[in-house]
Structures are given as C-alpha cells and as structure tokens.
Amino acid sequence: EGPFRHSSSVMPAYKLVYFDVRGLGEVSRLLFHASKTPFEDYEVALNGDEWTTLKQKTPFGKMPVLYVDGKPLAQSFAIARYLAREFGFAGNSPFECALVDALGDQFKDYWVEMFPFFAVGAGLKEGDQKALQKEVGEPARDTFFTMLERVAKENGSNGHLVGDSLTWIDLAIADHIITLQNFSAGFVDAFPTVLAVREKAMNDPRLKEYLDSRPVRHF
C-alpha cells in the first residue's frame, strides 16, 4: 500500500451520508470496503423528504458528506482523496498521488460536460436521451476516454491508470463505466485499455464481498 496510510492506533469513527445511489459517493464506499474499514453507510432516499431537512445541515448544501469523529467533510473527491491517503489507495509516491489527483480533477471537468446526458439517463430530468447522447454524451466521452486510454497505455496497460496498484481514480472510473454501460450498451467499447482498468478494479479480491452483496443500482 501507499505511504499515506493511516498510522494512528485509534481509528476514527466514520459516517458517510449519501443518496441511495452509486453516483459520485460510491468511490468512497469502495475505499472503505477495500480497506476493510468499519463505517456507517447512511443512505438518504433520492426522491424522499429527508434530504430537504438534511441539506441545510451540510457544509455546502450537497452530498456526499463524510463525518470523521463527528466533523463534516464535503465534496465527493475531497472525501475520496482523504480516504485514499488514509487507507493506502492514493498512489505509491507523492508524484503518483498528484497524478491520481490530476485525473480526478479532469474527471470532474468531464462530469460537468456529461451531466445533461447523465441526468436524463438517470431519470433526474426529462429530455431526449438519444439526442443528448449524440450532442453531449458522445463528444464528452470521446475527449475524456481517449485521454484515459492514452494514460492507461502509457502506464503499461497493467490495469491501473497510475502506478502498479489500485488507486481511488481506478475505482471512480470503474464504477462510472458501469453507469455508462447501463445507460447505453457498448458506450465505451472503443476504449479497451480503460475497460481493462474497470475489470481489474471490479475483480479486486478485497472488494468481492461488497460487490457480491451491494444493491443493483442503475447509477
């Protein structure tokens, strides 16, 4: 594992609050399970009333929120970066860690471009999904996944985007691919080296118990 692994003898109490979807919070759930770290997985119904009350109590009016010994940390990738450093999934050197973070930043830029297509595919908004796939989804995919394919090849086509061990960006991309494949079969088939990252991450033995038992969710 990486050099950033949590070294304290007393593990904090963790509570992750997120909707009952995979979404951008799933990478943090995966990190908890891959590291075998106990945590409270508090799920809020996406279409329920509880979120209206909770929203006012979150740092930025968004989820997920991670509570560490009762202290809140918001923003999905800030949470993922923190947990990855604590549990050893951030990269095996400071430079690898920075490369992983850079890919995470690029993912968020892509996510903003992709979101109109994603929102309709997930049923969060109404719209013409086929038209949005052509106008929004495919151009965003082609730019981002072409870059990921190059990065994965330059890293040796070893099933990781950075270095030679599982990192949080592998998990984030792997889970996102599942969503894209649910929205449109074959959507990322043109990027086999990235798909190999998905396969390796989703077949990591540390995740088997969780992946075998987690609810089947469209996104």
PDB file of C-alpha atoms in Angstrom:
ATOM      1  CA  GLU A   1       0.000   0.000   0.000  1.00  0.00           C
ATOM      2  CA  GLY A   2       0.973   3.640  -0.359  1.00  0.00           C
ATOM      3  CA  PRO A   3       2.987   5.730   2.089  1.00  0.00           C
ATOM      4  CA  PHE A   4      -0.009   7.810   3.155  1.00  0.00           C
ATOM      5  CA  ARG A   5      -1.755   5.025   5.026  1.00  0.00           C
ATOM      6  CA  HIS A   6      -3.401   5.936   8.308  1.00  0.00           C
ATOM      7  CA  SER A   7      -0.876   5.417  11.094  1.00  0.00           C
ATOM      8  CA  SER A   8      -2.841   6.243  14.218  1.00  0.00           C
ATOM      9  CA  SER A   9      -3.537   3.396  16.592  1.00  0.00           C
ATOM     10  CA  VAL A  10      -7.070   4.735  17.127  1.00  0.00           C
ATOM     11  CA  MET A  11      -9.269   4.567  14.033  1.00  0.00           C
ATOM     12  CA  PRO A  12     -11.695   7.486  13.717  1.00  0.00           C
ATOM     13  CA  ALA A  13     -15.437   6.920  13.679  1.00  0.00           C
ATOM     14  CA  TYR A  14     -16.591   7.322  10.086  1.00  0.00           C
ATOM     15  CA  LYS A  15     -20.101   8.088   8.849  1.00  0.00           C
ATOM     16  CA  LEU A  16     -20.750   8.541   5.141  1.00  0.00           C
ATOM     17  CA  VAL A  17     -24.008  10.266   4.250  1.00  0.00           C
ATOM     18  CA  TYR A  18     -25.147   9.969   0.642  1.00  0.00           C
ATOM     19  CA  PHE A  19     -28.150   9.161  -1.505  1.00  0.00           C
ATOM     20  CA  ASP A  20     -29.298   5.598  -2.150  1.00  0.00           C
ATOM     21  CA  VAL A  21     -27.443   5.522  -5.474  1.00  0.00           C
ATOM     22  CA  ARG A  22     -23.859   4.768  -6.506  1.00  0.00           C
ATOM     23  CA  GLY A  23     -23.102   8.154  -8.096  1.00  0.00           C
ATOM     24  CA  LEU A  24     -20.084  10.168  -7.020  1.00  0.00           C
ATOM     25  CA  GLY A  25     -20.230   8.805  -3.474  1.00  0.00           C
ATOM     26  CA  GLU A  26     -19.663   5.174  -4.427  1.00  0.00           C
ATOM     27  CA  VAL A  27     -15.897   5.568  -4.748  1.00  0.00           C
ATOM     28  CA  SER A  28     -15.741   6.334  -1.026  1.00  0.00           C
ATOM     29  CA  ARG A  29     -17.885   3.299  -0.184  1.00  0.00           C
ATOM     30  CA  LEU A  30     -15.494   1.203  -2.282  1.00  0.00           C
ATOM     31  CA  LEU A  31     -12.488   2.610  -0.429  1.00  0.00           C
ATOM     32  CA  PHE A  32     -13.994   1.701   2.927  1.00  0.00           C
ATOM     33  CA  HIS A  33     -14.713  -1.835   1.785  1.00  0.00           C
ATOM     34  CA  ALA A  34     -11.363  -2.332   0.018  1.00  0.00           C
ATOM     35  CA  SER A  35      -9.550  -1.286   3.189  1.00  0.00           C
ATOM     36  CA  LYS A  36     -11.886  -3.293   5.471  1.00  0.00           C
ATOM     37  CA  THR A  37     -12.514  -0.134   7.491  1.00  0.00           C
ATOM     38  CA  PRO A  38     -15.726  -0.011   9.554  1.00  0.00           C
ATOM     39  CA  PHE A  39     -18.045   2.889   8.748  1.00  0.00           C
ATOM     40  CA  GLU A  40     -21.694   3.868   8.958  1.00  0.00           C
ATOM     41  CA  ASP A  41     -23.188   3.980   5.469  1.00  0.00           C
ATOM     42  CA  TYR A  42     -26.148   6.314   5.948  1.00  0.00           C
ATOM     43  CA  GLU A  43     -28.306   6.404   2.833  1.00  0.00           C
ATOM     44  CA  VAL A  44     -30.873   9.102   2.101  1.00  0.00           C
ATOM     45  CA  ALA A  45     -33.689   8.373  -0.360  1.00  0.00           C
ATOM     46  CA  LEU A  46     -33.009  10.271  -3.579  1.00  0.00           C
ATOM     47  CA  ASN A  47     -36.672  11.150  -4.006  1.00  0.00           C
ATOM     48  CA  GLY A  48     -37.606  11.443  -0.342  1.00  0.00           C
ATOM     49  CA  ASP A  49     -38.272  14.339   2.020  1.00  0.00           C
ATOM     50  CA  GLU A  50     -35.321  13.724   4.342  1.00  0.00           C
ATOM     51  CA  TRP A  51     -32.851  15.464   2.017  1.00  0.00           C
ATOM     52  CA  THR A  52     -34.772  18.755   2.286  1.00  0.00           C
ATOM     53  CA  THR A  53     -34.097  18.792   6.029  1.00  0.00           C
ATOM     54  CA  LEU A  54     -30.560  17.468   5.827  1.00  0.00           C
ATOM     55  CA  LYS A  55     -29.470  19.881   3.100  1.00  0.00           C
ATOM     56  CA  GLN A  56     -29.424  22.837   5.475  1.00  0.00           C
ATOM     57  CA  LYS A  57     -27.070  20.947   7.810  1.00  0.00           C
ATOM     58  CA  THR A  58     -24.431  20.079   5.195  1.00  0.00           C
ATOM     59  CA  PRO A  59     -21.360  22.292   4.633  1.00  0.00           C
ATOM     60  CA  PHE A  60     -22.207  23.200   1.009  1.00  0.00           C
ATOM     61  CA  GLY A  61     -25.795  22.037   0.571  1.00  0.00           C
ATOM     62  CA  LYS A  62     -24.628  18.933  -1.301  1.00  0.00           C
ATOM     63  CA  MET A  63     -23.846  15.274  -0.695  1.00  0.00           C
ATOM     64  CA  PRO A  64     -21.913  13.153  -0.004  1.00  0.00           C
ATOM     65  CA  VAL A  65     -20.700  14.291   3.394  1.00  0.00           C
ATOM     66  CA  LEU A  66     -18.215  12.282   5.427  1.00  0.00           C
ATOM     67  CA  TYR A  67     -18.250  12.708   9.194  1.00  0.00           C
ATOM     68  CA  VAL A  68     -14.910  11.923  10.842  1.00  0.00           C
ATOM     69  CA  ASP A  69     -15.393  11.756  14.604  1.00  0.00           C
ATOM     70  CA  GLY A  70     -18.399  13.998  14.016  1.00  0.00           C
ATOM     71  CA  LYS A  71     -16.543  16.589  11.893  1.00  0.00           C
ATOM     72  CA  PRO A  72     -18.003  17.058   8.409  1.00  0.00           C
ATOM     73  CA  LEU A  73     -16.052  16.882   5.162  1.00  0.00           C
ATOM     74  CA  ALA A  74     -17.890  17.666   1.932  1.00  0.00           C
ATOM     75  CA  GLN A  75     -17.211  17.307  -1.813  1.00  0.00           C
ATOM     76  CA  SER A  76     -17.084  13.782  -3.239  1.00  0.00           C
ATOM     77  CA  PHE A  77     -13.494  13.797  -4.476  1.00  0.00           C
ATOM     78  CA  ALA A  78     -12.128  15.624  -1.433  1.00  0.00           C
ATOM     79  CA  ILE A  79     -13.601  12.772   0.594  1.00  0.00           C
ATOM     80  CA  ALA A  80     -12.146  10.167  -1.769  1.00  0.00           C
ATOM     81  CA  ARG A  81      -8.698  11.792  -1.659  1.00  0.00           C
ATOM     82  CA  TYR A  82      -8.763  11.896   2.130  1.00  0.00           C
ATOM     83  CA  LEU A  83      -9.822   8.269   2.496  1.00  0.00           C
ATOM     84  CA  ALA A  84      -7.355   7.116  -0.154  1.00  0.00           C
ATOM     85  CA  ARG A  85      -4.486   8.750   1.725  1.00  0.00           C
ATOM     86  CA  GLU A  86      -5.671   7.274   4.990  1.00  0.00           C
ATOM     87  CA  PHE A  87      -6.105   3.756   3.624  1.00  0.00           C
ATOM     88  CA  GLY A  88      -3.271   3.493   1.088  1.00  0.00           C
ATOM     89  CA  PHE A  89      -5.067   3.984  -2.240  1.00  0.00           C
ATOM     90  CA  ALA A  90      -3.685   7.399  -3.192  1.00  0.00           C
ATOM     91  CA  GLY A  91      -0.554   6.323  -5.074  1.00  0.00           C
ATOM     92  CA  ASN A  92       2.825   4.975  -4.003  1.00  0.00           C
ATOM     93  CA  SER A  93       4.736   8.265  -4.061  1.00  0.00           C
ATOM     94  CA  PRO A  94       3.895  11.965  -3.790  1.00  0.00           C
ATOM     95  CA  PHE A  95       4.149  12.298  -7.586  1.00  0.00           C
ATOM     96  CA  GLU A  96       1.852   9.321  -8.214  1.00  0.00           C
ATOM     97  CA  CYS A  97      -0.568  10.840  -5.723  1.00  0.00           C
ATOM     98  CA  ALA A  98      -0.501  14.101  -7.706  1.00  0.00           C
ATOM     99  CA  LEU A  99      -1.110  12.237 -10.983  1.00  0.00           C
ATOM    100  CA  VAL A 100      -4.115  10.483  -9.458  1.00  0.00           C
ATOM    101  CA  ASP A 101      -5.439  13.827  -8.221  1.00  0.00           C
ATOM    102  CA  ALA A 102      -4.919  15.381 -11.666  1.00  0.00           C
ATOM    103  CA  LEU A 103      -7.017  12.639 -13.243  1.00  0.00           C
ATOM    104  CA  GLY A 104      -9.648  13.237 -10.588  1.00  0.00           C
ATOM    105  CA  ASP A 105      -9.748  16.932 -11.491  1.00  0.00           C
ATOM    106  CA  GLN A 106     -10.063  16.018 -15.168  1.00  0.00           C
ATOM    107  CA  PHE A 107     -12.884  13.605 -14.309  1.00  0.00           C
ATOM    108  CA  LYS A 108     -14.804  16.418 -12.617  1.00  0.00           C
ATOM    109  CA  ASP A 109     -14.390  18.659 -15.689  1.00  0.00           C
ATOM    110  CA  TYR A 110     -15.741  15.829 -17.843  1.00  0.00           C
ATOM    111  CA  TRP A 111     -18.575  15.226 -15.367  1.00  0.00           C
ATOM    112  CA  VAL A 112     -19.795  18.811 -15.817  1.00  0.00           C
ATOM    113  CA  GLU A 113     -19.870  18.321 -19.599  1.00  0.00           C
ATOM    114  CA  MET A 114     -21.521  14.898 -19.347  1.00  0.00           C
ATOM    115  CA  PHE A 115     -24.122  15.800 -16.716  1.00  0.00           C
ATOM    116  CA  PRO A 116     -27.034  16.789 -19.022  1.00  0.00           C
ATOM    117  CA  PHE A 117     -26.870  13.320 -20.628  1.00  0.00           C
ATOM    118  CA  PHE A 118     -26.347  11.653 -17.263  1.00  0.00           C
ATOM    119  CA  ALA A 119     -29.272  13.467 -15.628  1.00  0.00           C
ATOM    120  CA  VAL A 120     -31.746  12.297 -18.273  1.00  0.00           C
ATOM    121  CA  GLY A 121     -30.330   8.758 -18.309  1.00  0.00           C
ATOM    122  CA  ALA A 122     -30.700   8.608 -14.531  1.00  0.00           C
ATOM    123  CA  GLY A 123     -34.260   9.918 -14.659  1.00  0.00           C
ATOM    124  CA  LEU A 124     -33.348  13.057 -12.733  1.00  0.00           C
ATOM    125  CA  LYS A 125     -34.541  15.315 -15.556  1.00  0.00           C
ATOM    126  CA  GLU A 126     -36.757  14.935 -18.588  1.00  0.00           C
ATOM    127  CA  GLY A 127     -35.262  15.101 -22.060  1.00  0.00           C
ATOM    128  CA  ASP A 128     -34.444  13.241 -25.252  1.00  0.00           C
ATOM    129  CA  GLN A 129     -31.791  10.754 -24.133  1.00  0.00           C
ATOM    130  CA  LYS A 130     -30.863   9.658 -27.652  1.00  0.00           C
ATOM    131  CA  ALA A 131     -30.386  13.244 -28.813  1.00  0.00           C
ATOM    132  CA  LEU A 132     -28.388  14.099 -25.707  1.00  0.00           C
ATOM    133  CA  GLN A 133     -26.207  11.053 -26.213  1.00  0.00           C
ATOM    134  CA  LYS A 134     -25.252  12.338 -29.666  1.00  0.00           C
ATOM    135  CA  GLU A 135     -24.972  16.001 -28.719  1.00  0.00           C
ATOM    136  CA  VAL A 136     -23.463  15.751 -25.233  1.00  0.00           C
ATOM    137  CA  GLY A 137     -22.567  12.231 -24.155  1.00  0.00           C
ATOM    138  CA  GLU A 138     -20.523  11.066 -27.112  1.00  0.00           C
ATOM    139  CA  PRO A 139     -18.396  14.234 -27.519  1.00  0.00           C
ATOM    140  CA  ALA A 140     -17.629  14.306 -23.771  1.00  0.00           C
ATOM    141  CA  ARG A 141     -16.851  10.585 -23.792  1.00  0.00           C
ATOM    142  CA  ASP A 142     -14.603  10.810 -26.830  1.00  0.00           C
ATOM    143  CA  THR A 143     -12.492  13.576 -25.332  1.00  0.00           C
ATOM    144  CA  PHE A 144     -12.178  12.102 -21.838  1.00  0.00           C
ATOM    145  CA  PHE A 145     -11.903   8.407 -22.637  1.00  0.00           C
ATOM    146  CA  THR A 146      -9.420   8.968 -25.451  1.00  0.00           C
ATOM    147  CA  MET A 147      -7.232  10.699 -22.888  1.00  0.00           C
ATOM    148  CA  LEU A 148      -7.771   7.896 -20.341  1.00  0.00           C
ATOM    149  CA  GLU A 149      -6.917   5.267 -22.965  1.00  0.00           C
ATOM    150  CA  ARG A 150      -3.619   7.033 -23.665  1.00  0.00           C
ATOM    151  CA  VAL A 151      -2.851   7.365 -19.942  1.00  0.00           C
ATOM    152  CA  ALA A 152      -3.620   3.688 -19.306  1.00  0.00           C
ATOM    153  CA  LYS A 153      -1.376   2.602 -22.193  1.00  0.00           C
ATOM    154  CA  GLU A 154       1.450   4.899 -21.103  1.00  0.00           C
ATOM    155  CA  ASN A 155       1.191   3.324 -17.649  1.00  0.00           C
ATOM    156  CA  GLY A 156       1.982  -0.055 -19.198  1.00  0.00           C
ATOM    157  CA  SER A 157      -1.533  -1.390 -19.864  1.00  0.00           C
ATOM    158  CA  ASN A 158      -1.341  -3.029 -16.433  1.00  0.00           C
ATOM    159  CA  GLY A 159      -4.951  -2.489 -15.369  1.00  0.00           C
ATOM    160  CA  HIS A 160      -4.181   0.736 -13.489  1.00  0.00           C
ATOM    161  CA  LEU A 161      -4.261   4.366 -14.542  1.00  0.00           C
ATOM    162  CA  VAL A 162      -1.353   5.333 -12.282  1.00  0.00           C
ATOM    163  CA  GLY A 163       1.418   3.131 -10.901  1.00  0.00           C
ATOM    164  CA  ASP A 164       1.085  -0.573 -10.271  1.00  0.00           C
ATOM    165  CA  SER A 165      -1.528  -0.729  -7.511  1.00  0.00           C
ATOM    166  CA  LEU A 166      -5.196   0.105  -7.038  1.00  0.00           C
ATOM    167  CA  THR A 167      -5.943   3.811  -6.550  1.00  0.00           C
ATOM    168  CA  TRP A 168      -9.127   5.724  -5.954  1.00  0.00           C
ATOM    169  CA  ILE A 169      -9.222   7.030  -9.532  1.00  0.00           C
ATOM    170  CA  ASP A 170      -9.253   3.420 -10.812  1.00  0.00           C
ATOM    171  CA  LEU A 171     -12.304   2.836  -8.617  1.00  0.00           C
ATOM    172  CA  ALA A 172     -14.026   6.072  -9.641  1.00  0.00           C
ATOM    173  CA  ILE A 173     -13.613   5.370 -13.353  1.00  0.00           C
ATOM    174  CA  ALA A 174     -14.523   1.686 -12.979  1.00  0.00           C
ATOM    175  CA  ASP A 175     -17.796   2.448 -11.249  1.00  0.00           C
ATOM    176  CA  HIS A 176     -18.623   5.257 -13.689  1.00  0.00           C
ATOM    177  CA  ILE A 177     -18.173   2.848 -16.609  1.00  0.00           C
ATOM    178  CA  ILE A 178     -20.828   0.589 -15.071  1.00  0.00           C
ATOM    179  CA  THR A 179     -23.248   3.516 -15.163  1.00  0.00           C
ATOM    180  CA  LEU A 180     -22.376   4.413 -18.755  1.00  0.00           C
ATOM    181  CA  GLN A 181     -22.892   0.797 -19.825  1.00  0.00           C
ATOM    182  CA  ASN A 182     -26.280   0.800 -18.083  1.00  0.00           C
ATOM    183  CA  PHE A 183     -27.301   3.940 -19.974  1.00  0.00           C
ATOM    184  CA  SER A 184     -26.088   2.720 -23.369  1.00  0.00           C
ATOM    185  CA  ALA A 185     -24.721  -0.761 -24.075  1.00  0.00           C
ATOM    186  CA  GLY A 186     -21.318  -0.639 -25.752  1.00  0.00           C
ATOM    187  CA  PHE A 187     -20.891   3.070 -25.000  1.00  0.00           C
ATOM    188  CA  VAL A 188     -17.201   2.734 -24.098  1.00  0.00           C
ATOM    189  CA  ASP A 189     -16.273  -0.402 -26.042  1.00  0.00           C
ATOM    190  CA  ALA A 190     -13.801   1.572 -28.167  1.00  0.00           C
ATOM    191  CA  PHE A 191     -11.519   2.021 -25.134  1.00  0.00           C
ATOM    192  CA  PRO A 192     -10.262  -1.490 -24.260  1.00  0.00           C
ATOM    193  CA  THR A 193      -7.331  -0.399 -22.082  1.00  0.00           C
ATOM    194  CA  VAL A 194      -9.670   1.623 -19.877  1.00  0.00           C
ATOM    195  CA  LEU A 195     -12.109  -1.281 -19.765  1.00  0.00           C
ATOM    196  CA  ALA A 196      -9.228  -3.430 -18.512  1.00  0.00           C
ATOM    197  CA  VAL A 197      -8.850  -0.971 -15.609  1.00  0.00           C
ATOM    198  CA  ARG A 198     -12.529  -1.468 -14.841  1.00  0.00           C
ATOM    199  CA  GLU A 199     -12.167  -5.246 -14.935  1.00  0.00           C
ATOM    200  CA  LYS A 200      -9.147  -5.278 -12.643  1.00  0.00           C
ATOM    201  CA  ALA A 201     -10.720  -2.893 -10.122  1.00  0.00           C
ATOM    202  CA  MET A 202     -14.068  -4.685 -10.027  1.00  0.00           C
ATOM    203  CA  ASN A 203     -12.340  -8.054  -9.617  1.00  0.00           C
ATOM    204  CA  ASP A 204     -10.087  -6.958  -6.770  1.00  0.00           C
ATOM    205  CA  PRO A 205     -10.498  -9.689  -4.126  1.00  0.00           C
ATOM    206  CA  ARG A 206     -10.715  -7.075  -1.365  1.00  0.00           C
ATOM    207  CA  LEU A 207     -13.985  -5.866  -2.904  1.00  0.00           C
ATOM    208  CA  LYS A 208     -15.580  -9.211  -3.697  1.00  0.00           C
ATOM    209  CA  GLU A 209     -17.767  -9.484  -0.598  1.00  0.00           C
ATOM    210  CA  TYR A 210     -19.133  -5.958  -1.026  1.00  0.00           C
ATOM    211  CA  LEU A 211     -19.643  -6.172  -4.794  1.00  0.00           C
ATOM    212  CA  ASP A 212     -21.411  -9.513  -4.452  1.00  0.00           C
ATOM    213  CA  SER A 213     -23.848  -8.082  -1.930  1.00  0.00           C
ATOM    214  CA  ARG A 214     -24.374  -4.430  -2.865  1.00  0.00           C
ATOM    215  CA  PRO A 215     -27.761  -3.444  -4.284  1.00  0.00           C
ATOM    216  CA  VAL A 216     -28.053  -3.435  -8.086  1.00  0.00           C
ATOM    217  CA  ARG A 217     -28.412   0.236  -8.999  1.00  0.00           C
ATOM    218  CA  HIS A 218     -28.752   1.853 -12.402  1.00  0.00           C
ATOM    219  CA  PHE A 219     -26.423   4.713 -11.444  1.00  0.00           C
TER     220      PHE A 219
END
